PDB file of C-alpha atoms and ligand atoms in Angstrom:
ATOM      1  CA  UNK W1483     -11.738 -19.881 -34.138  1.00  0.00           C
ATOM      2  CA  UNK W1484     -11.014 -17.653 -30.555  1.00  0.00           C
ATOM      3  CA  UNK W1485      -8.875 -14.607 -30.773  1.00  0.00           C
ATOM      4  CA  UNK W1486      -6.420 -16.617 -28.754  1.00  0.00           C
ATOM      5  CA  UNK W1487      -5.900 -19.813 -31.251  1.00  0.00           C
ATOM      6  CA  UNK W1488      -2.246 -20.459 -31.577  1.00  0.00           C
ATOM      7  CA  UNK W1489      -1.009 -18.891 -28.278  1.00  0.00           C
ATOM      8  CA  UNK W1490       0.388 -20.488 -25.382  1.00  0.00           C
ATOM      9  CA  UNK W1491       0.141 -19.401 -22.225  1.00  0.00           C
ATOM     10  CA  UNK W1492       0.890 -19.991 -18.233  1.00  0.00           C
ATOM     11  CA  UNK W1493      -1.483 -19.845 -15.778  1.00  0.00           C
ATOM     12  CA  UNK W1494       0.038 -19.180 -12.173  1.00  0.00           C
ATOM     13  CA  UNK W1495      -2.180 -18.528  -8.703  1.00  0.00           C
ATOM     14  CA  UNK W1496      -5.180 -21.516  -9.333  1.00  0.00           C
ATOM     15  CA  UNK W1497      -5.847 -22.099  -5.876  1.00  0.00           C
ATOM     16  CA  UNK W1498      -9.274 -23.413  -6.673  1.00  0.00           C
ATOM     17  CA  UNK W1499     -12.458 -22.830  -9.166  1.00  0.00           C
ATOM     18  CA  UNK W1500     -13.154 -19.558  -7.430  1.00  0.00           C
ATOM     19  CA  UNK W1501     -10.022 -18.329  -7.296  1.00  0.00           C
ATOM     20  CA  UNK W1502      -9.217 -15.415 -10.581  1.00  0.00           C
ATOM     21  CA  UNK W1503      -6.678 -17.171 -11.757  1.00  0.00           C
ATOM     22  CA  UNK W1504      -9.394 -20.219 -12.599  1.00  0.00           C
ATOM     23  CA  UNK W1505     -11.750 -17.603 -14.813  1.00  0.00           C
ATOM     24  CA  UNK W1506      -9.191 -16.183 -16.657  1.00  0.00           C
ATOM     25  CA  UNK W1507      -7.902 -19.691 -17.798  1.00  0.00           C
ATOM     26  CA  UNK W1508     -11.418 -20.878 -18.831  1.00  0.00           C
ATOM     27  CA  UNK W1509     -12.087 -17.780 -20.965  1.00  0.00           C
ATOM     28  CA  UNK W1510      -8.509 -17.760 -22.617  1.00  0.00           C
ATOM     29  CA  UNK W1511      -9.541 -22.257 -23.134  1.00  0.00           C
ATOM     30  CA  UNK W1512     -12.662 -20.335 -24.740  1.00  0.00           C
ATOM     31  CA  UNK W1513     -10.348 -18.611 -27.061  1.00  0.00           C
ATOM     32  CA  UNK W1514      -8.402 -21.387 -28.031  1.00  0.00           C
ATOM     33  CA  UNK W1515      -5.460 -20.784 -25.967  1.00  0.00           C
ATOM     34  CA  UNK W1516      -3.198 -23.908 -25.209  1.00  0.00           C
ATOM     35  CA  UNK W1517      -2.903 -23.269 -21.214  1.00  0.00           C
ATOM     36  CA  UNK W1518       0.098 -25.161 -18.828  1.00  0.00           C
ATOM     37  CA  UNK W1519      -0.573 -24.738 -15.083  1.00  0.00           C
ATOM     38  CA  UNK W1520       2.276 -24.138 -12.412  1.00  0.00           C
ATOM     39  CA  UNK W1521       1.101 -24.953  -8.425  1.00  0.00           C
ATOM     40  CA  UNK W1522       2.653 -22.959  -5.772  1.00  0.00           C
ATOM     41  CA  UNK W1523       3.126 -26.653  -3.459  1.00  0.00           C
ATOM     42  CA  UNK W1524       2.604 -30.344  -3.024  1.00  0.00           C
ATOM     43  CA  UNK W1525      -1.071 -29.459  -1.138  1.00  0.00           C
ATOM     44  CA  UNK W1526      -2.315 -28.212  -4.310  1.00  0.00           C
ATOM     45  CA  UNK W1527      -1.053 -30.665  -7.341  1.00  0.00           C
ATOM     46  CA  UNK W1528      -3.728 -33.089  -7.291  1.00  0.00           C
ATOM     47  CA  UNK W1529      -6.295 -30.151  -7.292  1.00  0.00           C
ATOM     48  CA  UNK W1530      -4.408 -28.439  -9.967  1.00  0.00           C
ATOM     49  CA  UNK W1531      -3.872 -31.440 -12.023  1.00  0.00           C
ATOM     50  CA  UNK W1532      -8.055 -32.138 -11.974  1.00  0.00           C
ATOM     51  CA  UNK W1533      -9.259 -28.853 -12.929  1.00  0.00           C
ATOM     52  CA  UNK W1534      -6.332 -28.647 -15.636  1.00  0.00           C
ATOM     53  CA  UNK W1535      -8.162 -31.496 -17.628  1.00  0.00           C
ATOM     54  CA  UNK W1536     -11.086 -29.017 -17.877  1.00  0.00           C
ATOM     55  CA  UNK W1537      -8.629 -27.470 -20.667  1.00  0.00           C
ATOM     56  CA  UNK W1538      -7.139 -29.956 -22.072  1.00  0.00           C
ATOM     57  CA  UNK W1539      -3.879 -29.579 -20.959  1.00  0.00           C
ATOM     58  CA  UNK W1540      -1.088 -31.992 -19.307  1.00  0.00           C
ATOM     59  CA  UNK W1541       1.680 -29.746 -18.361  1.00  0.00           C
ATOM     60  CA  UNK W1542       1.120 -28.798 -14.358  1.00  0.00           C
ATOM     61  CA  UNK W1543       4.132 -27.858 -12.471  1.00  0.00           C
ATOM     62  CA  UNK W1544       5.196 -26.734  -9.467  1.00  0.00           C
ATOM     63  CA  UNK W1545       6.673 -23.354  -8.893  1.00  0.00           C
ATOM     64  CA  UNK W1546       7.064 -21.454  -5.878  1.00  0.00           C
ATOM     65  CA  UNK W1547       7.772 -18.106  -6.494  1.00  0.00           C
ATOM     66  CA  UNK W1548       9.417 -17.282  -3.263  1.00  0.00           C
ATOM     67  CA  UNK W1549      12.475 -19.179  -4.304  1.00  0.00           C
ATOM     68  CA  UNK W1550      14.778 -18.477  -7.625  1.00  0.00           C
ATOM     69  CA  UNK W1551      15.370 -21.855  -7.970  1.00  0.00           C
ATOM     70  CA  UNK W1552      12.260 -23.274  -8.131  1.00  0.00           C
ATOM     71  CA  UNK W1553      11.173 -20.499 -10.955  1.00  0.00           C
ATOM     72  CA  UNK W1554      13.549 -21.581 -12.992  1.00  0.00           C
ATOM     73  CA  UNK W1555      12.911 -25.442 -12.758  1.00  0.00           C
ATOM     74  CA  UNK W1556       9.601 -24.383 -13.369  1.00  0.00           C
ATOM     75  CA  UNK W1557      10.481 -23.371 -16.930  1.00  0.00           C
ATOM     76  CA  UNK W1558      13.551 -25.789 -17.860  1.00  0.00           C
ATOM     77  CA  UNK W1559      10.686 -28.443 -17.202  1.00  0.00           C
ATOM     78  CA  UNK W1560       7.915 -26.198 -19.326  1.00  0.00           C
ATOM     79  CA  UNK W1561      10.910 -26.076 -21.871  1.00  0.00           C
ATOM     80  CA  UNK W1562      10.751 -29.889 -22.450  1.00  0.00           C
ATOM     81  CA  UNK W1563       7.168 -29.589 -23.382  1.00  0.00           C
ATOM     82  CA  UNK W1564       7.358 -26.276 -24.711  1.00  0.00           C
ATOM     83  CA  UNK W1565      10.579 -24.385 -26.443  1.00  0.00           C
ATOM     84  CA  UNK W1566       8.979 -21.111 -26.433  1.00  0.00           C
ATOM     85  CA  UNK W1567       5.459 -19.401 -25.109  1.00  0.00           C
ATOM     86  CA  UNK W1568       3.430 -16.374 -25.827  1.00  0.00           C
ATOM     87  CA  UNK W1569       2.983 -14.929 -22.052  1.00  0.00           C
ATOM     88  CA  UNK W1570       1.869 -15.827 -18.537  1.00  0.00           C
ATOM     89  CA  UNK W1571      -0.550 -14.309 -15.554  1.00  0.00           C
ATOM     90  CA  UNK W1572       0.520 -13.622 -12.492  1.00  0.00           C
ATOM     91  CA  UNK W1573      -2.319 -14.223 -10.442  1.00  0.00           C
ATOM     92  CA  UNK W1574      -0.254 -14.568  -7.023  1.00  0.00           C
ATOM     93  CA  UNK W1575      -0.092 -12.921  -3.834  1.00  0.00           C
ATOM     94  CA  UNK W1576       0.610 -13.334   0.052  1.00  0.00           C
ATOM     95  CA  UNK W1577       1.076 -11.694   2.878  1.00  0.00           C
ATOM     96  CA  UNK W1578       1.015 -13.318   7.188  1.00  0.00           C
ATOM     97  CA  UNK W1579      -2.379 -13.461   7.834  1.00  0.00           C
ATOM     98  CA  UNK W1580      -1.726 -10.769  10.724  1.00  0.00           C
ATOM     99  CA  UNK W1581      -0.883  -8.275   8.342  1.00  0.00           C
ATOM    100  CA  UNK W1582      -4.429  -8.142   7.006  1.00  0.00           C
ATOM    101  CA  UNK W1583      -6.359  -7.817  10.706  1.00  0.00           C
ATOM    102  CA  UNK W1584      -5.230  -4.726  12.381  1.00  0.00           C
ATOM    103  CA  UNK W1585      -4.090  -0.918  11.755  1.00  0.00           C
ATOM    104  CA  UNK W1586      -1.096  -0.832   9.607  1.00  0.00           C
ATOM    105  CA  UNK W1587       1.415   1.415  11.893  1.00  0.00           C
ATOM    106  CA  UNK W1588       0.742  -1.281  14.922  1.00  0.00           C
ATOM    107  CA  UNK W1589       1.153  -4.737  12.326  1.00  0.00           C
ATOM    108  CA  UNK W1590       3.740  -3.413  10.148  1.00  0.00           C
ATOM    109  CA  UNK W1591       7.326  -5.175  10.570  1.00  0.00           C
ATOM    110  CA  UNK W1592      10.541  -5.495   8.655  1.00  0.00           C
ATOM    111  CA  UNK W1593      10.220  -9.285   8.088  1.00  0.00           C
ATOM    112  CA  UNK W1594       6.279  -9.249   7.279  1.00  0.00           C
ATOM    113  CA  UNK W1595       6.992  -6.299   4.578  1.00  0.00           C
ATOM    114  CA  UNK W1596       9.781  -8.150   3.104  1.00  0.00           C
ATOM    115  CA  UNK W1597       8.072 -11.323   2.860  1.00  0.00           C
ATOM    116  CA  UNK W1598       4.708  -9.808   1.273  1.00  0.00           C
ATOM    117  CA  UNK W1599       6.745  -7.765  -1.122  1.00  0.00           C
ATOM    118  CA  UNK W1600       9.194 -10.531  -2.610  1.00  0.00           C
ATOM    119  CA  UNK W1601       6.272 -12.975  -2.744  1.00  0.00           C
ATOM    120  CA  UNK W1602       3.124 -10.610  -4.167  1.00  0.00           C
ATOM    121  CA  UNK W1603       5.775  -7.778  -5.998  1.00  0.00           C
ATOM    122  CA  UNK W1604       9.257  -9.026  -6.971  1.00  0.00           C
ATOM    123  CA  UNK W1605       7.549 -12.141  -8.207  1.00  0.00           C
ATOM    124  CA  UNK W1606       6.287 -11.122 -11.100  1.00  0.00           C
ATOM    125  CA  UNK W1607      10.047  -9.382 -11.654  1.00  0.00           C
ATOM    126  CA  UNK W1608      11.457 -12.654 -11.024  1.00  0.00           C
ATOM    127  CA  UNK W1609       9.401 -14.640 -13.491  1.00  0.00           C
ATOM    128  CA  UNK W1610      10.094 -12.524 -16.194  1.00  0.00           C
ATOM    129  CA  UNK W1611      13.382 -12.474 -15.732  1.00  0.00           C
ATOM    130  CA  UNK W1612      13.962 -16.197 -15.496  1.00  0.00           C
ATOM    131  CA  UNK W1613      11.831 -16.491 -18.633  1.00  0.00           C
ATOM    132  CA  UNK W1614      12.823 -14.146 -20.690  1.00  0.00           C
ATOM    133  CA  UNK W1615      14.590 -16.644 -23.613  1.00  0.00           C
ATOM    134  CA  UNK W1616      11.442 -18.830 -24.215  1.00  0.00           C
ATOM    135  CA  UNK W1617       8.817 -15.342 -24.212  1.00  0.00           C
ATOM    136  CA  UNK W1618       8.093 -14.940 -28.024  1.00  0.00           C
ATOM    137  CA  UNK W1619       8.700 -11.666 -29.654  1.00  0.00           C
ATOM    138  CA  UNK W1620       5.079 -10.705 -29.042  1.00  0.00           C
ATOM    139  CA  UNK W1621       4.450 -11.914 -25.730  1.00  0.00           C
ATOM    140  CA  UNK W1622       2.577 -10.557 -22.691  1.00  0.00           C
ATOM    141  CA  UNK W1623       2.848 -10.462 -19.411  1.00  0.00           C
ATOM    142  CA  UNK W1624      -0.574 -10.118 -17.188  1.00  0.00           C
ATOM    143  CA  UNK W1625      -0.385  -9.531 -13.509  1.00  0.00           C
ATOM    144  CA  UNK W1626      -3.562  -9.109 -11.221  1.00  0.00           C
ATOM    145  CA  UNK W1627      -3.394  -5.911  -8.440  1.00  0.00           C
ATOM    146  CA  UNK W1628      -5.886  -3.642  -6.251  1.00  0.00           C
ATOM    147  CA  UNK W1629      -7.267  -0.579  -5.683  1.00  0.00           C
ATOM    148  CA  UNK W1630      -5.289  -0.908  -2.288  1.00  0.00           C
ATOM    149  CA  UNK W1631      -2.476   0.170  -4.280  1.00  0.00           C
ATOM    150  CA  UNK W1632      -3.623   3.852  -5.247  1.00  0.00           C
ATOM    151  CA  UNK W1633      -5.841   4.043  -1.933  1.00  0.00           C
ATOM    152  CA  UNK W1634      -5.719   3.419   1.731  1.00  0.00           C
ATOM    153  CA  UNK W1635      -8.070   0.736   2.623  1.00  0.00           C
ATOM    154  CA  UNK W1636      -8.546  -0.223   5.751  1.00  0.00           C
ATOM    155  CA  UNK W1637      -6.730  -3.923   6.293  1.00  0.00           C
ATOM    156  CA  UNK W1638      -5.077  -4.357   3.195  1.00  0.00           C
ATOM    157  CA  UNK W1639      -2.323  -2.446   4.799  1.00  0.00           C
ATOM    158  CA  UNK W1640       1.121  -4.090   3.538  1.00  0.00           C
ATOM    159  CA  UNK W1641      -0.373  -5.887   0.777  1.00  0.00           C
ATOM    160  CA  UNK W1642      -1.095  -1.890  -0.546  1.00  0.00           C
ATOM    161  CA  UNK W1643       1.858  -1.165  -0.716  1.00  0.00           C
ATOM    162  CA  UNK W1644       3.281  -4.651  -2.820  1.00  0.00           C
ATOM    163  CA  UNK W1645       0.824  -3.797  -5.226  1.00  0.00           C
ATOM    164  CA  UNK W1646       1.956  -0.162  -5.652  1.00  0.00           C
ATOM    165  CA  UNK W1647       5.606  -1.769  -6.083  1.00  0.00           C
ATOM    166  CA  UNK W1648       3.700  -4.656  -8.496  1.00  0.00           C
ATOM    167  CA  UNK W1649       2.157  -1.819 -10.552  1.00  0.00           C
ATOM    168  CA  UNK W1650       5.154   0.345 -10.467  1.00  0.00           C
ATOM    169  CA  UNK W1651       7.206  -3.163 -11.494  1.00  0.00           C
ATOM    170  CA  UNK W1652       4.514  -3.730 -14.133  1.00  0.00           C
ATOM    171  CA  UNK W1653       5.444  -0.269 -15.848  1.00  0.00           C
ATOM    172  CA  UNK W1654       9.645  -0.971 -15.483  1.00  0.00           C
ATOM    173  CA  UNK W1655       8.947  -4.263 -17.130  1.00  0.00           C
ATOM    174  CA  UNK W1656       6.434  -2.839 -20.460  1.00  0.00           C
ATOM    175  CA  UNK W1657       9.405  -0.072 -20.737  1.00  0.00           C
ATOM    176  CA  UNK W1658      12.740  -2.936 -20.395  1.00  0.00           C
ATOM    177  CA  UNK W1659      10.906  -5.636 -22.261  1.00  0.00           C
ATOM    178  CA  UNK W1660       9.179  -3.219 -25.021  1.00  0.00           C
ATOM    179  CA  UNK W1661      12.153  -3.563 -27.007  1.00  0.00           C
ATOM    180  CA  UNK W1662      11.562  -6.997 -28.058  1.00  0.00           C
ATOM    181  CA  UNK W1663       8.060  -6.453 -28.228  1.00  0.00           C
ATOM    182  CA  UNK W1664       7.050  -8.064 -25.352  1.00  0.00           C
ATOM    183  CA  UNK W1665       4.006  -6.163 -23.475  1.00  0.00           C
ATOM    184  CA  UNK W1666       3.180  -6.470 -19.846  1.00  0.00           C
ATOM    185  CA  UNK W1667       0.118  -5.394 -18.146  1.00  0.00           C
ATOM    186  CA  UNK W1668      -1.898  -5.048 -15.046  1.00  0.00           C
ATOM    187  CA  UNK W1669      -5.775  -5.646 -14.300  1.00  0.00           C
ATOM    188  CA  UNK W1670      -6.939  -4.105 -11.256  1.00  0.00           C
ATOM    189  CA  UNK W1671      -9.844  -6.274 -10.487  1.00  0.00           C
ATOM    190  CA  UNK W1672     -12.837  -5.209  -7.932  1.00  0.00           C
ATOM    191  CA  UNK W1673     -13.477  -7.435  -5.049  1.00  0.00           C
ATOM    192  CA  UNK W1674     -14.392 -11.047  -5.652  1.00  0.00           C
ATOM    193  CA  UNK W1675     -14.873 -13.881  -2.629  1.00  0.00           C
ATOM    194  CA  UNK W1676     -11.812 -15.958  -3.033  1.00  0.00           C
ATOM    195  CA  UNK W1677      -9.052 -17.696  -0.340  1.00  0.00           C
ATOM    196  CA  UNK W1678      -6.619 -14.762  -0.319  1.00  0.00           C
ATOM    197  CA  UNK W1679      -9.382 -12.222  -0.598  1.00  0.00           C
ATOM    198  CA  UNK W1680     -10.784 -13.932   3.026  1.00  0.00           C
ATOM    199  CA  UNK W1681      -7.889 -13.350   4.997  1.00  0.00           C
ATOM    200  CA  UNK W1682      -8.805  -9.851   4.728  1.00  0.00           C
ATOM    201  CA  UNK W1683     -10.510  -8.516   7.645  1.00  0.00           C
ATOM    202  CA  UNK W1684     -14.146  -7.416   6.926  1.00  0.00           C
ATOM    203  CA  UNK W1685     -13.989  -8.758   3.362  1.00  0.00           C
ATOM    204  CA  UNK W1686     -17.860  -9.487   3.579  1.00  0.00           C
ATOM    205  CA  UNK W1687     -18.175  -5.521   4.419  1.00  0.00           C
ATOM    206  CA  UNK W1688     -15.811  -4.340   1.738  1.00  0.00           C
ATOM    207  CA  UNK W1689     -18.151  -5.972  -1.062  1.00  0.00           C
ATOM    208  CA  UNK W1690     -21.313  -5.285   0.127  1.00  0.00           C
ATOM    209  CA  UNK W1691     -19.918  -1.543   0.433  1.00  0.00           C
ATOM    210  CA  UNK W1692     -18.655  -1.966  -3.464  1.00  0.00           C
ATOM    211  CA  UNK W1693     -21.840  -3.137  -4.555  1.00  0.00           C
ATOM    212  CA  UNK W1694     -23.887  -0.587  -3.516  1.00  0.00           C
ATOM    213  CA  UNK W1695     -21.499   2.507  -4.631  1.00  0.00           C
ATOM    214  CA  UNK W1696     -19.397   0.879  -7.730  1.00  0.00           C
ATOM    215  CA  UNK W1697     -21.220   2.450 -10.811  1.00  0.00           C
ATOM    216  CA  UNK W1698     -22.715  -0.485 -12.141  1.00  0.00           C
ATOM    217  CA  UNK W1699     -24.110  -1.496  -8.999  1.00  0.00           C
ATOM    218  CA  UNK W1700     -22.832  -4.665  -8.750  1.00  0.00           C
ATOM    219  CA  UNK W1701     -19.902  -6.676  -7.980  1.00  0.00           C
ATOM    220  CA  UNK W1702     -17.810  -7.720 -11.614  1.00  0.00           C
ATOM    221  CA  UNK W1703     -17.541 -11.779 -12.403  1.00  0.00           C
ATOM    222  CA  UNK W1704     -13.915 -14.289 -12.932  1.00  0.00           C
ATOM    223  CA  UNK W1705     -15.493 -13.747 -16.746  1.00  0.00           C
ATOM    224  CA  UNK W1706     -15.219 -10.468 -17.331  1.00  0.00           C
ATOM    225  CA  UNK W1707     -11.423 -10.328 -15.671  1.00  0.00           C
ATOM    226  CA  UNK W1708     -10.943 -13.461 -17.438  1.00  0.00           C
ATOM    227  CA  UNK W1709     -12.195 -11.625 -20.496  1.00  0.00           C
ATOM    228  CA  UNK W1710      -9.946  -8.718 -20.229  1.00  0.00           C
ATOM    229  CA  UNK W1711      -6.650 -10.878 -19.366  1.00  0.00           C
ATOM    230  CA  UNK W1712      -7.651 -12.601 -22.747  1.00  0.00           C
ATOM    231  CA  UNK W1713      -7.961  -9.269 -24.602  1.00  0.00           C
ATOM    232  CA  UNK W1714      -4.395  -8.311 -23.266  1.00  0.00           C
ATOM    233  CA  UNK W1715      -2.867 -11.665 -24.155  1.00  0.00           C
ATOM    234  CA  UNK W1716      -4.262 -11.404 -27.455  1.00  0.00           C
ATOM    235  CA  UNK W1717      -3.015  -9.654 -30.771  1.00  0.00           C
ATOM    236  CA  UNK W1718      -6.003  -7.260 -30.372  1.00  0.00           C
ATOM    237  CA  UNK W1719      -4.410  -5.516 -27.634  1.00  0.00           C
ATOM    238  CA  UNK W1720      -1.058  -4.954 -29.742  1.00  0.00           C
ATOM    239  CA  UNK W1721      -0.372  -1.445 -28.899  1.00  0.00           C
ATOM    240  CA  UNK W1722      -0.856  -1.233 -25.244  1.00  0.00           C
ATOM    241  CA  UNK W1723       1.632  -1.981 -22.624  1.00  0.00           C
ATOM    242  CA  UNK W1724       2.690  -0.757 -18.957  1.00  0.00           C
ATOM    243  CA  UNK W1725      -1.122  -0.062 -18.151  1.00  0.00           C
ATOM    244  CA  UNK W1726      -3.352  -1.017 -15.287  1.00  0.00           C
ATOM    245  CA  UNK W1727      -6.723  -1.206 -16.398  1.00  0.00           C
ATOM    246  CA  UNK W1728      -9.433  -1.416 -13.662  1.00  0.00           C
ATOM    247  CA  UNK W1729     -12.011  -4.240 -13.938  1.00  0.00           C
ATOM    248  CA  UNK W1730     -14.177  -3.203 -10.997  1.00  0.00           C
ATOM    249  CA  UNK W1731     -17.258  -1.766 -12.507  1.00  0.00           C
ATOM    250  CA  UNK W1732     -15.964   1.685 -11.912  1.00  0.00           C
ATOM    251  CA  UNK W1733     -15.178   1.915  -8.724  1.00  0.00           C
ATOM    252  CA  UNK W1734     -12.282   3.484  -8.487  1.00  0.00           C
ATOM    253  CA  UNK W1735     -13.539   6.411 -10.362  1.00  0.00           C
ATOM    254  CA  UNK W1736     -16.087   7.166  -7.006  1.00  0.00           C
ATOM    255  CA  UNK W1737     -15.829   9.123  -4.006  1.00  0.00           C
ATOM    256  CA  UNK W1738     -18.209   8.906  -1.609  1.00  0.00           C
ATOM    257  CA  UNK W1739     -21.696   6.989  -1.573  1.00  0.00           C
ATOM    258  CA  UNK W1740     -24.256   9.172  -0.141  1.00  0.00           C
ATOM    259  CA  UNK W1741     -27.418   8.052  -1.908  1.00  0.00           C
ATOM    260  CA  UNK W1742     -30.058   7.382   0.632  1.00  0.00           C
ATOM    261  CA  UNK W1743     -32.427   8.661   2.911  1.00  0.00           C
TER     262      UNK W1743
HETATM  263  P1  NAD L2475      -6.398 -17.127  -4.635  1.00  0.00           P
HETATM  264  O1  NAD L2475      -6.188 -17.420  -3.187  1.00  0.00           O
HETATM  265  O2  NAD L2475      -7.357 -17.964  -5.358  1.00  0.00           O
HETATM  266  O3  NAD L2475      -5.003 -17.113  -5.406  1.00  0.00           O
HETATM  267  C1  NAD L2475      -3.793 -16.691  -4.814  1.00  0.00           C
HETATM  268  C2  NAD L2475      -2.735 -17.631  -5.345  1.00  0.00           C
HETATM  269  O4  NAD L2475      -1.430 -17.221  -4.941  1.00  0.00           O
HETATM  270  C3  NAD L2475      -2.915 -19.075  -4.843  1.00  0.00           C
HETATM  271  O5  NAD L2475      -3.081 -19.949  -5.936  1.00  0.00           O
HETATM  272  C4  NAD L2475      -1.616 -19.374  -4.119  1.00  0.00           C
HETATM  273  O6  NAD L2475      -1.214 -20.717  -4.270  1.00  0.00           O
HETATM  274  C5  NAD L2475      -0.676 -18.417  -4.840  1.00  0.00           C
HETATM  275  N1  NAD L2475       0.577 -18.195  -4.095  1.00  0.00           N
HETATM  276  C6  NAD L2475       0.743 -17.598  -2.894  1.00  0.00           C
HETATM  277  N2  NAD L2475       2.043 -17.673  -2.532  1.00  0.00           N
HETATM  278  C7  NAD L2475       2.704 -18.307  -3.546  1.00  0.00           C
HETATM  279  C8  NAD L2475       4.050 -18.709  -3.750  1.00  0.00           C
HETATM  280  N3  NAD L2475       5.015 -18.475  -2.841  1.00  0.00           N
HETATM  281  N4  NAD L2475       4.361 -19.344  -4.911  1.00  0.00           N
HETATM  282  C9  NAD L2475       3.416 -19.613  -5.844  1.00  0.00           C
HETATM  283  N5  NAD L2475       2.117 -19.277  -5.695  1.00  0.00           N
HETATM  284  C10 NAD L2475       1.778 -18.635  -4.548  1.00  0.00           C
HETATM  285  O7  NAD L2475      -6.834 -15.586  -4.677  1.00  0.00           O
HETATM  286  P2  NAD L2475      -7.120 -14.570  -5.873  1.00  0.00           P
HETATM  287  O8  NAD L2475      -7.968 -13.535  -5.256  1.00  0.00           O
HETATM  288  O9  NAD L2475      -7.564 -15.281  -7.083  1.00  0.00           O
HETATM  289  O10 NAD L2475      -5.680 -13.920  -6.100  1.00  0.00           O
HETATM  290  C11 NAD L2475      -5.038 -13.823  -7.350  1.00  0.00           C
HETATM  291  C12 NAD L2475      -4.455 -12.427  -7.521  1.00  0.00           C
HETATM  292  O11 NAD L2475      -5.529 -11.496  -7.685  1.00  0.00           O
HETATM  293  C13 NAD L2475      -3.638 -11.926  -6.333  1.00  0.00           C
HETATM  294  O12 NAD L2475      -2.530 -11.189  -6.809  1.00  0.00           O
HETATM  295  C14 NAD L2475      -4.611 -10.993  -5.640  1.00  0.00           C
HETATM  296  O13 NAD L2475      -3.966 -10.009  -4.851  1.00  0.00           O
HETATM  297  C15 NAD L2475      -5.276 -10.387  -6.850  1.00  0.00           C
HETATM  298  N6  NAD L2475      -6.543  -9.679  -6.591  1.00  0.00           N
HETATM  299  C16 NAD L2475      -7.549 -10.294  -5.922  1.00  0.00           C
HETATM  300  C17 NAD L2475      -8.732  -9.608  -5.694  1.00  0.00           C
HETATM  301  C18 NAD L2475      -9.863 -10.264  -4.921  1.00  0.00           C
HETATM  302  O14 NAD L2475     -10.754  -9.544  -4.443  1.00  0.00           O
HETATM  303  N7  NAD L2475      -9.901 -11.566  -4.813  1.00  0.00           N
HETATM  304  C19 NAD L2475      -8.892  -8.297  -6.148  1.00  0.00           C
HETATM  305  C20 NAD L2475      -7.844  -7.696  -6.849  1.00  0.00           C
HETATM  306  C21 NAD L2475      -6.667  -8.400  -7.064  1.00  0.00           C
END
């Protein structure tokens, strides 16, 4: 029997089988988690609904989480299926493509900031919010964020900063929601080749870069972040809440690489 048998949980942010959102739902399956998929829009459904047989599950819904409404007919539709859940990951982010090519003071706009902050930061606010009568008394809440967040990396510019709100949201949440005993988490992952992670200028660069100066010399898999969301979704994980614990093979504990000749 897995450490997750019993618990239901939502998995947001499958784009496709690379993306993290994909590995964290077949290690939680492993576990013996029931899973229900939500699908940001129409262009993904059929997609969605294929790889959801993979786990045995027929709830996949739509939910875009730029809009209120949608959210919550998201989970009055969930509710018909199921009356109450045990968590969800947030495995979604976005931010205009432009945002992530250039130097930050020359991209950076009002609209493009508000738009990658209510859709990669509030967003996780939002669905915890709207939620928060079917999450179970020991729930948990999982969002995914980046180094970007504590660092300045070239490119990720905007999408830096909506993670240092996501992570700062992460820790309002664990301290508002702790009273019912409902936990909520972030996992920092390292760099791993998926859609979003492409529209990053240089992406190719930034892991080759990772692998050669993270501690362990190599770039981390969707297991072991699937692995860790399934640790923090599980009972095992009982007594931590508002943390972000990096899955990135160390890297953010580095400075500079200057092995070599
Ligand atoms: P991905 O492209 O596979 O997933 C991003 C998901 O966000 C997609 O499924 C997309 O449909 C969804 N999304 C975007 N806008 C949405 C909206 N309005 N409503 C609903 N869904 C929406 O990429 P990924 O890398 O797996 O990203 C998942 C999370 O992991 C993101 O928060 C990302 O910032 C984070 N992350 C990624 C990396 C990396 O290197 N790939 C590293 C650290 C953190």
């Amino acid at each position: 029997m897995g450490f997750l048998s019993g618990k239901r949980i939502v998995i947001t942010g499958i784009a496709s089988n690379h993306s993290i959102a994909y590995g964290i739902a077949k290690v939680m399956y492993r576990e013996g988690a029931s899973l229900a998929f939500s699908y940001q829009n129409n262009r993904l459904k059929e997609r969605i609904e294929k790889l959801s047989t993979e786990f045995e599950s027929n709830i996949v819904l739509p939910c875009d989480v730029s809009d209120d409404k949608s959210i919550e007919t998201f989970f009055v539709k969930l509710s018909a299926t199921w009356e109450n859940f045990n968590g969800f990951i947030h495995a979604i982010a976005y931010s205009p493509p432009s945002q992530l090519q250039g130097d930050f003071i020359d991209v950076v706009n009002r609209q493009d900031y508000a738009m990658t902050h209510d859709i990669s930061a509030y967003s996780f606010v939002a669905m915890a919010k709207i939620s928060r009568n079917m999450l179970m008394e020991n729930a948990s809440l999982v969002t995914l964020t980046y180094l970007g967040s504590e660092r300045a990396i070239p490119y990720y510019n905007v999408m830096g900063t909506a993670k240092a709100a996501l992570e700062a949201n992460t820790r309002y949440l664990a301290y508002s929601m702790g009273r019912k005993g409902i936990r909520v988490n972030a996992i920092s992952a390292g760099p791993i080749r998926t859609v979003a992670a492409s529209g990053i200028k240089n992406f190719k660069k930034m892991l080759s870069y990772y692998k050669e100066s993270t501690p362990l010399r190599r770039s981390i898999s969707l297991e072991e972040i699937g692995n860790v969301a399934a640790f923090l979704c599980s009972d095992l994980s009982s007594g931590i809440t508002g943390e972000i614990i990096h899955v990135d093979g160390g890297f953010n504990i580095t400075a500079i690489n200057i092995e070599g000749e």
